[in-house]
Coordinates of C-alpha atoms in Angstrom, one line a residue:
X344 CA 1.3 17.1 21.9
X345 CA 4.6 15.4 21.2
X346 CA 4.0 12.4 19.0
X347 CA 6.4 9.7 17.9
X348 CA 5.4 7.7 14.8
X349 CA 7.1 4.4 14.5
X350 CA 7.5 3.6 10.8
X351 CA 8.4 5.5 7.6
X352 CA 6.4 3.6 5.1
X353 CA 3.2 4.8 3.4
X354 CA 1.0 4.5 6.6
X355 CA 3.6 6.0 9.0
X356 CA 4.5 9.0 6.8
X357 CA 0.9 9.8 6.0
X358 CA 0.0 9.6 9.7
X359 CA 2.9 11.9 10.5
X360 CA 1.6 14.3 7.8
X361 CA -1.9 14.5 9.3
X362 CA -0.6 14.9 12.8
X363 CA 1.8 17.7 11.9
X364 CA -1.0 19.4 10.1
X365 CA -3.0 19.3 13.3
X366 CA -0.2 21.1 15.1
X367 CA 1.5 18.3 16.9
X368 CA 5.2 18.1 17.4
X369 CA 6.0 14.9 15.4
X370 CA 9.0 12.7 15.2
X371 CA 9.2 9.7 12.8
X372 CA 11.5 6.9 13.9
X373 CA 12.2 4.0 11.5
X374 CA 14.8 1.4 10.8
X375 CA 15.1 2.3 7.1
X376 CA 14.2 5.3 4.9
X377 CA 11.0 5.3 2.9
X378 CA 12.7 4.2 -0.3
X379 CA 13.8 0.9 1.4
X380 CA 10.3 0.0 2.8
X381 CA 7.8 -2.5 1.5
X382 CA 5.7 0.5 0.4
X383 CA 8.3 1.3 -2.3
X384 CA 7.9 -2.1 -3.9
X385 CA 4.1 -2.0 -4.2
X386 CA 2.5 -2.0 -7.6
X387 CA 0.4 1.1 -6.7
X388 CA -3.2 0.5 -7.8
X389 CA -5.5 2.0 -5.3
X390 CA -8.3 -0.4 -4.4
X391 CA -8.5 -2.9 -1.5
X392 CA -7.6 -6.3 -2.9
X393 CA -9.2 -9.5 -1.8
X394 CA -12.7 -10.0 -0.3
X395 CA -12.3 -8.8 3.3
X396 CA -15.6 -8.3 5.2
X397 CA -14.1 -5.3 7.0
X398 CA -16.5 -2.4 6.3
X399 CA -13.8 0.2 7.3
X400 CA -11.8 -0.6 4.1
X401 CA -14.4 1.1 1.9
X402 CA -14.4 4.3 4.0
X403 CA -10.6 4.4 4.2
X404 CA -10.3 3.8 0.5
X405 CA -12.8 6.6 -0.4
X406 CA -11.0 9.0 1.9
X407 CA -7.6 8.2 0.4
X408 CA -8.9 8.6 -3.2
X409 CA -10.4 12.0 -2.2
X410 CA -6.9 13.1 -1.1
X411 CA -5.1 11.7 -4.1
X412 CA -7.6 13.6 -6.4
X413 CA -6.9 16.8 -4.5
X414 CA -3.2 17.2 -3.9
X415 CA -1.7 16.6 -7.3
X416 CA 1.4 14.9 -6.0
X417 CA 4.1 13.6 -8.3
X418 CA 3.8 9.9 -9.0
X419 CA 0.0 9.9 -8.8
X420 CA -2.1 9.5 -11.9
X421 CA -5.7 8.4 -12.4
X422 CA -6.1 5.6 -14.9
X423 CA -8.8 3.5 -16.3
X424 CA -8.3 -0.3 -15.9
X425 CA -9.9 -3.6 -15.3
X426 CA -10.1 -6.2 -12.7
X427 CA -11.0 -9.8 -13.5
X428 CA -13.0 -11.4 -10.7
X429 CA -13.5 -15.1 -9.9
X430 CA -16.4 -16.6 -11.8
X431 CA -19.7 -15.7 -10.2
X432 CA -18.2 -13.5 -7.5
X433 CA -20.5 -10.9 -6.1
X434 CA -19.8 -7.2 -6.5
X435 CA -16.8 -6.2 -4.3
X436 CA -17.6 -3.9 -1.4
X437 CA -15.1 -1.4 -2.7
X438 CA -16.9 -0.7 -5.9
X439 CA -18.7 2.2 -4.2
X440 CA -15.4 3.9 -3.4
X441 CA -13.8 4.0 -6.9
X442 CA -14.7 6.0 -10.0
X443 CA -17.2 5.0 -12.7
X444 CA -17.2 1.3 -12.1
X445 CA -18.8 -0.8 -14.8
X446 CA -19.3 -4.5 -14.4
X447 CA -19.6 -6.8 -17.4
X448 CA -19.9 -10.4 -16.3
X449 CA -16.8 -11.2 -14.2
X450 CA -14.9 -8.1 -15.4
X451 CA -15.0 -4.7 -13.7
X452 CA -13.7 -1.6 -15.4
X453 CA -13.0 1.4 -13.1
X454 CA -11.0 4.5 -12.7
X455 CA -8.7 4.8 -9.7
X456 CA -5.3 6.2 -8.7
X457 CA -2.2 4.5 -9.9
X458 CA 0.9 5.5 -7.9
X459 CA 4.6 5.2 -8.7
X460 CA 5.4 4.6 -5.1
X461 CA 9.1 5.6 -4.9
X462 CA 8.3 8.9 -6.5
X463 CA 5.3 9.5 -4.3
X464 CA 7.1 8.5 -1.1
X465 CA 9.9 11.0 -1.9
X466 CA 7.3 13.7 -2.2
X467 CA 5.6 12.6 1.0
X468 CA 8.9 12.6 2.9
X469 CA 9.6 16.1 1.7
X470 CA 6.1 17.1 2.7
X471 CA 6.4 15.9 6.3
X472 CA 9.8 17.6 6.7
X473 CA 8.3 20.8 5.4
X474 CA 5.7 20.6 8.2
X475 CA 8.5 20.4 10.8
X476 CA 8.5 16.6 11.3
X477 CA 11.8 15.2 12.4
X478 CA 12.9 11.9 10.8
X479 CA 15.3 9.5 12.6
X480 CA 16.6 6.2 11.4
X481 CA 17.2 3.7 14.1
X482 CA 15.7 0.4 15.2
X483 CA 13.0 0.4 17.9
X484 CA 12.8 -2.6 20.1
X485 CA 10.1 -1.2 22.4
X486 CA 7.5 1.6 22.4
X487 CA 8.1 2.3 26.1
X488 CA 10.3 5.2 27.2
X489 CA 10.0 7.3 24.1
X490 CA 10.0 11.1 24.7
X491 CA 6.4 11.5 23.5
X492 CA 2.9 12.1 24.9
X493 CA 1.5 9.6 22.3
X494 CA 3.2 6.9 20.2
X495 CA 1.8 5.8 16.9
X496 CA 2.7 2.2 16.0
X497 CA 2.7 2.2 12.2
X498 CA 5.9 0.2 11.7
X499 CA 4.5 -2.2 9.1
X500 CA 5.9 -5.7 9.7
X501 CA 7.9 -4.5 12.7
X502 CA 4.6 -3.3 14.4
X503 CA 3.7 -6.8 15.5
X504 CA 6.8 -7.4 17.7
X505 CA 6.5 -3.8 19.1
X506 CA 2.9 -4.6 20.1
X507 CA 3.6 -8.2 21.2
X508 CA 1.1 -9.3 18.6
X509 CA 1.9 -12.7 17.1
X510 CA -1.0 -12.5 14.6
X511 CA 1.2 -10.4 12.2
X512 CA 2.9 -12.5 9.5
X513 CA 5.0 -11.5 6.5
X514 CA 3.6 -12.3 3.1
X515 CA 6.2 -12.1 0.4
X516 CA 5.4 -10.5 -2.9
X517 CA 7.8 -10.5 -5.8
X518 CA 7.4 -8.1 -8.8
X519 CA 9.2 -7.5 -12.0
X520 CA 9.7 -4.1 -13.7
X521 CA 9.8 -4.0 -17.5
X522 CA 9.9 -1.1 -19.9
X523 CA 6.5 0.3 -20.8
X524 CA 5.6 -0.3 -24.5
X525 CA 2.5 1.8 -24.2
X526 CA 0.2 -0.3 -22.0
X527 CA -3.1 1.8 -22.0
X528 CA -4.4 0.8 -18.5
X529 CA -3.8 -1.5 -15.6
X530 CA -5.3 -5.0 -15.3
X531 CA -5.6 -7.2 -12.2
X532 CA -6.5 -10.9 -12.5
X533 CA -8.0 -12.3 -9.3
X534 CA -9.3 -15.5 -10.9
X535 CA -6.3 -17.7 -10.2
X536 CA -4.9 -19.2 -7.0
X537 CA -2.9 -16.0 -6.7
X538 CA -3.2 -12.6 -8.3
X539 CA -1.6 -11.5 -11.6
X540 CA -1.3 -7.8 -12.3
X541 CA 0.1 -5.4 -14.9
X542 CA 0.4 -1.8 -13.8
X543 CA 1.8 0.8 -16.2
X544 CA 3.6 3.9 -14.9
X545 CA 4.8 5.5 -18.1
X546 CA 8.5 4.7 -18.1
X547 CA 8.0 1.2 -16.6
X548 CA 5.4 -1.5 -15.9
X549 CA 5.1 -3.3 -12.6
X550 CA 4.3 -7.0 -13.3
X551 CA 3.3 -9.2 -10.4
X552 CA 3.0 -11.1 -8.4
X553 CA 3.2 -13.7 -5.6
X554 CA 1.7 -14.3 -2.2
X555 CA 4.2 -16.2 0.0
X556 CA 3.1 -16.4 3.6
X557 CA 6.0 -16.7 6.0
X558 CA 8.7 -15.6 3.6
X559 CA 11.5 -13.8 5.4
X560 CA 13.9 -12.8 2.7
X561 CA 13.9 -10.2 -0.1
X562 CA 16.1 -11.9 -2.7
X563 CA 14.3 -12.3 -6.0
X564 CA 13.9 -15.8 -7.3
X565 CA 14.8 -16.1 -11.1
X566 CA 12.3 -18.9 -11.6
X567 CA 9.5 -16.8 -10.0
X568 CA 10.6 -13.9 -12.3
X569 CA 10.1 -16.1 -15.3
X570 CA 6.7 -17.3 -14.1
X571 CA 5.5 -13.7 -13.4
X572 CA 6.6 -12.6 -16.9
X573 CA 4.8 -15.5 -18.5
X574 CA 1.6 -14.8 -16.7
X575 CA 1.7 -11.1 -17.3
X576 CA 2.5 -11.5 -21.0
X577 CA -0.6 -13.8 -21.4
X578 CA -2.6 -11.1 -19.6
X579 CA -1.2 -8.2 -21.6
X580 CA 0.4 -9.3 -25.0
X581 CA 1.9 -5.9 -25.5
X582 CA 4.6 -6.9 -23.0
X583 CA 6.0 -9.7 -25.2
X584 CA 9.1 -7.7 -26.2
X585 CA 9.4 -5.4 -23.2
X586 CA 12.9 -5.3 -21.6
X587 CA 13.2 -6.6 -18.1
X588 CA 14.6 -3.9 -15.8
X589 CA 14.7 -5.4 -12.3
X590 CA 13.0 -7.8 -9.9
X591 CA 12.1 -6.8 -6.4
X592 CA 10.6 -8.5 -3.3
X593 CA 8.6 -6.9 -0.5
X594 CA 7.3 -8.4 2.7
X595 CA 3.7 -7.4 3.2
X596 CA 2.6 -6.9 6.9
X597 CA -0.4 -9.1 6.9
X598 CA -2.9 -9.5 9.7
X599 CA -6.4 -10.9 9.4
X600 CA -7.8 -7.5 10.3
X601 CA -6.2 -4.1 10.3
X602 CA -5.6 -3.0 13.9
X603 CA -6.4 0.7 14.4
X604 CA -7.1 1.5 18.0
X605 CA -5.7 3.5 21.0
X606 CA -4.5 1.6 24.0
X607 CA -3.3 4.0 26.7
X608 CA -0.8 6.3 25.1
X609 CA -0.2 4.2 22.0
X610 CA -2.2 4.3 18.8
X611 CA -1.8 1.1 16.9
X612 CA -2.2 1.3 13.1
X613 CA -0.9 -1.8 11.4
X614 CA -1.7 -5.0 9.5
X615 CA -2.6 -3.4 6.1
X616 CA -1.1 -6.3 4.1
X617 CA -0.8 -5.1 0.5
X618 CA -3.3 -2.3 0.9
X619 CA -1.2 0.3 2.8
X620 CA -1.3 2.8 -0.1
X621 CA -5.0 2.3 -0.6
X622 CA -5.9 2.8 3.0
X623 CA -3.2 5.3 4.0
X624 CA -5.1 8.7 4.1
X625 CA -8.2 7.2 5.5
X626 CA -6.3 5.5 8.3
X627 CA -4.2 8.6 8.9
X628 CA -7.4 10.6 9.6
X629 CA -8.5 8.1 12.2
X630 CA -5.0 8.1 13.7
X631 CA -5.2 11.9 14.1
X632 CA -8.6 11.6 15.7
X633 CA -7.4 9.0 18.2
X634 CA -4.3 11.0 19.1
X635 CA -6.5 14.0 19.8
X636 CA -8.5 11.9 22.2

């Protein structure tokens, strides 16, 4: 079939990859190239953050990790790290999906994929093009009238307006990149009102972050940068003398629950919040199944 995928972030490109593998004629249409999407700003630790009751997240995460283990893509490494849970929190549902989890009190050590997202997105874009996918950069204002048998709405934050879904909201996330002094593993602290994380990628470390519902701009705030650095240096003292490289802001496409369903000739796949990378391959498999009917 002819399939148009709206969106060139992690979910859109991964869906296009699976659809092209299945033999469909695929076109990706997006307002911006992958390097300019929110996916490119993400820290890149593969696990579903938060405490969502959605059982599908575990299945999608396990499916994504299986792919990340298998394809050896650049930008993907498996690292040991730790997650600090709120005091007395029960075991997260996602523990079953990650590698060798060990819980010690409110600390969980685990092995999972850590992805340098700009590098990986470049590989993914080259991969879909090698499969014959056409990529067009233009803004869509409607899903109607496209030259396709099926349309996949995976446009991230833009998916809400395309689906006339007011439940989608932007949640701003600011990060700071610093030089990597040799941080041995990632650490995510979920004990505070927000989340603090330190994610090493070899040549740099992603330090975060913020959760700002309703934010609509991507201009870094110097005061927020200073606060992120303070929190991350407390969490990982090795960062004390690390050079600051840049600050970035992404707008996460948040919805209370991921929407993944087919309505007529449109497959909706959006609302992943900050977990698009984590859920990408699992969701893409479901998208391909829904397109096939």
